Coordinates of C-alpha atoms in Angstrom, one line a residue:
Chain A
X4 CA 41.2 67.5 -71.1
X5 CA 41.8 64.3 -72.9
X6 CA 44.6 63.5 -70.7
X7 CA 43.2 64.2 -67.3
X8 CA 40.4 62.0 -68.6
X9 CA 42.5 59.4 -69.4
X10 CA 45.0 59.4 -66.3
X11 CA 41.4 59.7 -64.3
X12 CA 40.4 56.7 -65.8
X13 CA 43.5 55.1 -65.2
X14 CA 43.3 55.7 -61.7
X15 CA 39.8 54.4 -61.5
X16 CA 40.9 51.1 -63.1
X17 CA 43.9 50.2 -60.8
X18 CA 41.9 51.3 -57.9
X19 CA 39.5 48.8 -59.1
X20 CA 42.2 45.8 -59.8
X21 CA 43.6 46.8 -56.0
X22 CA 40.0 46.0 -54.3
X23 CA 39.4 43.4 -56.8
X24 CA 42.1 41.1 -56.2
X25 CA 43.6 41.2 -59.4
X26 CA 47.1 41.7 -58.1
X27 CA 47.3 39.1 -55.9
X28 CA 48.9 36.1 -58.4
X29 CA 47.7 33.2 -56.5
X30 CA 43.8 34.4 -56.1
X31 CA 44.2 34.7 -60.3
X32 CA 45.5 30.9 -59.8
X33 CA 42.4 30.2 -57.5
X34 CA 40.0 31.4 -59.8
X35 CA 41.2 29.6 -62.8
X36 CA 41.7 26.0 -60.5
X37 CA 38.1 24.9 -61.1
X38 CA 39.2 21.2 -61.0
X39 CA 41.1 22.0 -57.7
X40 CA 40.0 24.1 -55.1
X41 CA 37.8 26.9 -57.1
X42 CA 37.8 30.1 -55.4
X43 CA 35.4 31.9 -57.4
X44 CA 35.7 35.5 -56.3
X45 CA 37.5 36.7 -59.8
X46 CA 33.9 36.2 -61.6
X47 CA 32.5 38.9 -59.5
X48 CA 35.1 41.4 -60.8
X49 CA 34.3 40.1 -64.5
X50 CA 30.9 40.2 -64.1
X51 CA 30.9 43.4 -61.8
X52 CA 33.2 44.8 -64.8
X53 CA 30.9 43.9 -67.4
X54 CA 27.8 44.6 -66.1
X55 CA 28.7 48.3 -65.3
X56 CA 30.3 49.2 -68.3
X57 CA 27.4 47.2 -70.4
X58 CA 24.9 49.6 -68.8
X59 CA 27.4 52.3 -69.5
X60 CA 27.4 51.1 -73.5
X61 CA 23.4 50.7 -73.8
X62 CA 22.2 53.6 -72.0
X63 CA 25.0 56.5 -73.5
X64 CA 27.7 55.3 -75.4
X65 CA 24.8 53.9 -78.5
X66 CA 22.9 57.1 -78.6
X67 CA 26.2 59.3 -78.7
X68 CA 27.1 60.3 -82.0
X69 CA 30.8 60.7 -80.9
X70 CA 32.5 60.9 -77.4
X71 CA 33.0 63.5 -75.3
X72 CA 36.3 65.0 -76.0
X73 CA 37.2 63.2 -79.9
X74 CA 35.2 63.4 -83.0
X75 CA 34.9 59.5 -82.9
X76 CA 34.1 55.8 -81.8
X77 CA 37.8 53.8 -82.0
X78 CA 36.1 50.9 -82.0
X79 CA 37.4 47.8 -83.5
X80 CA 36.1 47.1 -87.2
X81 CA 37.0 43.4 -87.7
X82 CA 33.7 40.8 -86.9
X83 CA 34.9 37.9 -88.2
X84 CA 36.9 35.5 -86.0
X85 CA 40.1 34.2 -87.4
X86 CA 43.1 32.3 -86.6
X87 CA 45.0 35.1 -84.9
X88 CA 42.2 35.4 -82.6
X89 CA 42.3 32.2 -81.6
X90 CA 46.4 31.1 -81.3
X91 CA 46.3 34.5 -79.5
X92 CA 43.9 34.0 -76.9
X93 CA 45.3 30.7 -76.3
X94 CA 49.2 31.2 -76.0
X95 CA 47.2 34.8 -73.7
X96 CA 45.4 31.9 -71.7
X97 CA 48.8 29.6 -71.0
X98 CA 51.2 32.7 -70.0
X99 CA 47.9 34.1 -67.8
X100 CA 47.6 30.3 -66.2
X101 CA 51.2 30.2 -65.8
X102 CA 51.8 33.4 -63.8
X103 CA 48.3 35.0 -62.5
X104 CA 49.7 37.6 -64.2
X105 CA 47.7 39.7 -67.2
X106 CA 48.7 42.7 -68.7
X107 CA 46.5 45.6 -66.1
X108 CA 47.6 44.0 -63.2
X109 CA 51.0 44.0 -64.5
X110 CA 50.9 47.6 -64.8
X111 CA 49.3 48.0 -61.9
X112 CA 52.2 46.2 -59.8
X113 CA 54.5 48.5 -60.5
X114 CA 55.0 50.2 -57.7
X115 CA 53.3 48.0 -55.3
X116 CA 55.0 45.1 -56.5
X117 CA 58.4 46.0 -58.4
X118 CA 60.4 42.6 -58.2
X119 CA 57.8 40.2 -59.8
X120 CA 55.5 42.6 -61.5
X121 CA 58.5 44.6 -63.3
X122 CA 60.6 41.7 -64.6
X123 CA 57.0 40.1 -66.0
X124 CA 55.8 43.9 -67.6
X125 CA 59.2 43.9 -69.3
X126 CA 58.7 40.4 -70.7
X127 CA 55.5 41.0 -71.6
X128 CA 56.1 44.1 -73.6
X129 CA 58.8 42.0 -75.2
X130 CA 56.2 39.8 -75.9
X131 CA 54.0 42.5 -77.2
X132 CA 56.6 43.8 -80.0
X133 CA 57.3 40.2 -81.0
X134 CA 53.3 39.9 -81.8
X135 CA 53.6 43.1 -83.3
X136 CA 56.2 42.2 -85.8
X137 CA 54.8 38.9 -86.3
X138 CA 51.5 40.3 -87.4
X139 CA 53.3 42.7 -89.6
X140 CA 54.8 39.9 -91.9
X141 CA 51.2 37.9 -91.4
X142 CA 49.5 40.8 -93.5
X143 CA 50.5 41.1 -96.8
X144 CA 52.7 44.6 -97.8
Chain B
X25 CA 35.5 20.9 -58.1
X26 CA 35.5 21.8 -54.8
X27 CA 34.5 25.4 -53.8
X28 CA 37.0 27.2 -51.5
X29 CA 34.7 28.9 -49.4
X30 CA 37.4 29.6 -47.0
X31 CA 39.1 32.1 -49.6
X32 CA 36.0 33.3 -51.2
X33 CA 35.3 37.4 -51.3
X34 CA 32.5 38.3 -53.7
X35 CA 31.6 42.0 -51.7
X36 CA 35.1 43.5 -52.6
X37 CA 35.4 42.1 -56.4
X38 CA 32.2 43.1 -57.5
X39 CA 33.0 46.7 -56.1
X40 CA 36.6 46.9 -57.9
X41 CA 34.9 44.9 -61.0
X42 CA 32.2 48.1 -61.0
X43 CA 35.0 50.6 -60.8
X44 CA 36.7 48.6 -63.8
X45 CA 33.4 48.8 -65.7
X46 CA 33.4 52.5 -64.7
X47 CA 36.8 53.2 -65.7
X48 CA 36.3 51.8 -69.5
X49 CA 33.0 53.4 -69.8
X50 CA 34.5 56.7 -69.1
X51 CA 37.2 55.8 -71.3
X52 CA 35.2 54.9 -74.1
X53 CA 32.2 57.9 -73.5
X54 CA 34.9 60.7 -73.0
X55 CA 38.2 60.2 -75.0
X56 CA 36.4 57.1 -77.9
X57 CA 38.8 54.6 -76.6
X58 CA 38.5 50.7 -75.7
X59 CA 40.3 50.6 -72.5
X60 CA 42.3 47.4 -73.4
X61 CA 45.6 47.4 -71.8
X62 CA 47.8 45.4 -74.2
X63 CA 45.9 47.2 -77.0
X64 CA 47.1 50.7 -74.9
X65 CA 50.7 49.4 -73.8
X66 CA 51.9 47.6 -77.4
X67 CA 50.9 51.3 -79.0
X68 CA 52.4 53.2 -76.4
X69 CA 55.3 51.6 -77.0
X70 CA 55.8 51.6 -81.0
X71 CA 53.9 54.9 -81.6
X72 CA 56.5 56.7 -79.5
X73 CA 56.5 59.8 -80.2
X74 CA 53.9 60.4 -83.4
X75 CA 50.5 60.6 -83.9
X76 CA 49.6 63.9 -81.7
X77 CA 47.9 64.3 -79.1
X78 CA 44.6 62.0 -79.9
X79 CA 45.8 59.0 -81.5
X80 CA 49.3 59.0 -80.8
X81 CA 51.1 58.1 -77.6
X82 CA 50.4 60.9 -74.9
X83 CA 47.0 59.7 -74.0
X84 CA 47.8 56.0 -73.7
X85 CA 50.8 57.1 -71.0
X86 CA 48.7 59.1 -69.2
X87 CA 46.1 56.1 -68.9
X88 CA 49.0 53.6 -67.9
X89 CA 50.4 56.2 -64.9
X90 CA 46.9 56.3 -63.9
X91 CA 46.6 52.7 -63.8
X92 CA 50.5 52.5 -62.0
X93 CA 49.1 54.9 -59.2
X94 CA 45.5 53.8 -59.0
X95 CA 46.3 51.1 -56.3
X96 CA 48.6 54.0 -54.1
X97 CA 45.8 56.0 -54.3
X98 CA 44.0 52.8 -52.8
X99 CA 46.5 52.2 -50.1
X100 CA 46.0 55.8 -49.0
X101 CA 42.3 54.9 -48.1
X102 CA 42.9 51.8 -46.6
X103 CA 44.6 50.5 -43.3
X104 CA 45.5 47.1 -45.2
X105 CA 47.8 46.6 -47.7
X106 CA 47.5 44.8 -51.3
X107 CA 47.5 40.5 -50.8
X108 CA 50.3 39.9 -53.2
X109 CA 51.5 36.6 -53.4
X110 CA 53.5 35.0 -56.4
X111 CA 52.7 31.9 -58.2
X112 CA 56.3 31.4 -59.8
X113 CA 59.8 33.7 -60.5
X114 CA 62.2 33.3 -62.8
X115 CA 62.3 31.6 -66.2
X116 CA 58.5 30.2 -65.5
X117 CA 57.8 34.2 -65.0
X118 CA 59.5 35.4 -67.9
X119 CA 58.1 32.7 -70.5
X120 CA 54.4 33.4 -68.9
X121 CA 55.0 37.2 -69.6
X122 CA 56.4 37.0 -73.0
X123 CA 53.5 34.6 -73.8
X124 CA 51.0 36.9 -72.3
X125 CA 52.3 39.7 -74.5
X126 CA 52.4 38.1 -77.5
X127 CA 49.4 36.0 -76.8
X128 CA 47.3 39.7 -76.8
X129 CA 48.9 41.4 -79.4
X130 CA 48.5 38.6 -81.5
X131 CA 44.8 38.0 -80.7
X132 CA 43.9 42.1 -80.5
X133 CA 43.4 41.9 -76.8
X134 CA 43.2 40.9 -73.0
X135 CA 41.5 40.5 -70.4
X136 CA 40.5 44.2 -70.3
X137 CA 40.1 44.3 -74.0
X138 CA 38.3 41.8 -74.7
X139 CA 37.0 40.8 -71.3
X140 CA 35.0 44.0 -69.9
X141 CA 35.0 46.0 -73.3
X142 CA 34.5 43.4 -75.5
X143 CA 31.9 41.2 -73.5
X144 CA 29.8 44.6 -72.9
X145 CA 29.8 45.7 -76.4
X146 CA 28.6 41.8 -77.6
X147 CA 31.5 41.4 -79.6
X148 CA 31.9 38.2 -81.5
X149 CA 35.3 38.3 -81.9
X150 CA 35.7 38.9 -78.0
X151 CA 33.4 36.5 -76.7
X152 CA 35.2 33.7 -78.7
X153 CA 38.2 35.2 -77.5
X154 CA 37.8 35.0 -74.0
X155 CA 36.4 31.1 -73.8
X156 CA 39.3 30.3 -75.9
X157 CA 41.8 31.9 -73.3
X158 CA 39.4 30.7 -70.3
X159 CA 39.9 27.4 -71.5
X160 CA 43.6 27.7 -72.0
X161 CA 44.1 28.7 -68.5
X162 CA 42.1 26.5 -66.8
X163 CA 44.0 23.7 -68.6
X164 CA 47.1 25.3 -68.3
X165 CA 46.7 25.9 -64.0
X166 CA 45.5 22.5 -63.9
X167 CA 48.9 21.5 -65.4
X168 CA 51.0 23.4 -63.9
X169 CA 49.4 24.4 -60.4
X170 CA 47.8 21.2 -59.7
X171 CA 49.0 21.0 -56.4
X172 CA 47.8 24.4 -54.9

């Protein structure tokens, strides 16, 4: 049941990025060209994404005691911001800027768009294991 | 700033944003998990093959082929295809992947992450997160894309 749930999901989510626009490189560029010419249609699927899933959180997910189909809430403990967070999001924000590219949509491409969305997915996951062992040696043994 | 109207769709984002918002709800309500996909992806890849059935890798793979078949299943109800035009290839592509990669593992999320989980649970941590990689885009189109 898990699974289904989760491949369901999955589904749902690059359905979603398909009618969003999400896969389409240069509408990612137009959204993030404010000081150009600022297409702004990328909010709506932010605020759209938000909005639902907010509802979602307030009205179930805080008066559940545990999901559906696990005994509990993975939900990240850390609160405070620090400087991982923000280097992070920042080298996250140049490579997104770059290529219109972020890590669902790259996923997403696969099949639709092989050439360019496979050689970034591979890059990125390089990306993701280099982070990985990175924050390994950050946190002390 | 000049608007494009020209370009601008708001009907069909807000409906594929909803069905993102849907999709991490169900996520979170059914099987306790944040649907962030570099959070998903990095695990999948270095939890391979422990962990079981709940926390280890089987869950997160079955998300991802979702997520590789959601658009097919969107092609199949629609006439049109999926707008896909590229910004850049080659060495510009693979630097912005690897940075994109190591930009979210390093900072414990992405745009799903932090962007429609985060945001919707008030996270600090997230909301921080995604002005700071707002910002950095922004910048970094206004660099690099200046002319489109």
């Amino acid at each position: 049941m898990p699974l289904i749930t989760a491949l369901i999901s999955g589904i749902i989510f690059g359905i979603g990025l398909a009618m969003g626009g999400m896969l389409d490189p240069a509408k990612v560029v137009g959204f993030l060209n404010i000081f150009g010419i600022w297409d702004p249609s990328l909010a709506f699927v932010m605020g759209g994404g938000v909005i639902v899933n907010l509802i979602g959180y307030l009205l179930f997910i805080k008066r559940m005691d545990q999901p559906i189909c696990e005994n509990r809430f993975h939900i990240p403990p850390k609160k405070s911001l620090d400087m991982p967070l923000l280097t992070g999001a920042v080298l996250f924000g140049i490579g997104w800027g770059m290529t219109g590219l972020c890590p669902g949509p790259a996923v997403a491409s696969l099949m639709t768009n092989p050439s360019t969305g496979g050689l970034f997915l591979i890059c990125l996951c390089g990306g993701l294991l280099a982070g990985k062992l990175i924050l390994s040696q950050l946190r002390p043994a | 700033m000049t608007i494009n109207f020209a370009d601008f769709t708001p009907y069909a984002p807000l409906i594929g944003g909803g069905l993102i918002g849907l999709a991490a709800f169900m996520l979170m309500a059914v099987n306790g998990r944040v649907m962030g996909i570099s959070g998903i992806l990095g695990s999948a890849l270095t939890r391979f093959p422990a962990g079981g059935v709940s926390n280890g890798w089987v869950w997160r793979w079955a998300f991802l082929a979702g997520t590789v078949l959601g658009p097919l299943v969107y092609l199949a109800f629609r006439a049109d295809s999926i707008l896909v035009r590229p910004v850049n290839d080659g060495a510009w592509l693979y630097i912005g992947g690897f940075f994109v990669g190591l930009g979210s593992m390093v900072g414990a999320g992405c745009t799903s992450g932090h962007g429609i989980c985060g945001l919707a649970r008030l996270s600090l941590r997230s909301m921080v997160a995604v002005m700071t990689f707002m910002i950095s885009a922004v910048i970094t189109v206004y660099i690099v894309h200046s002319g489109i």
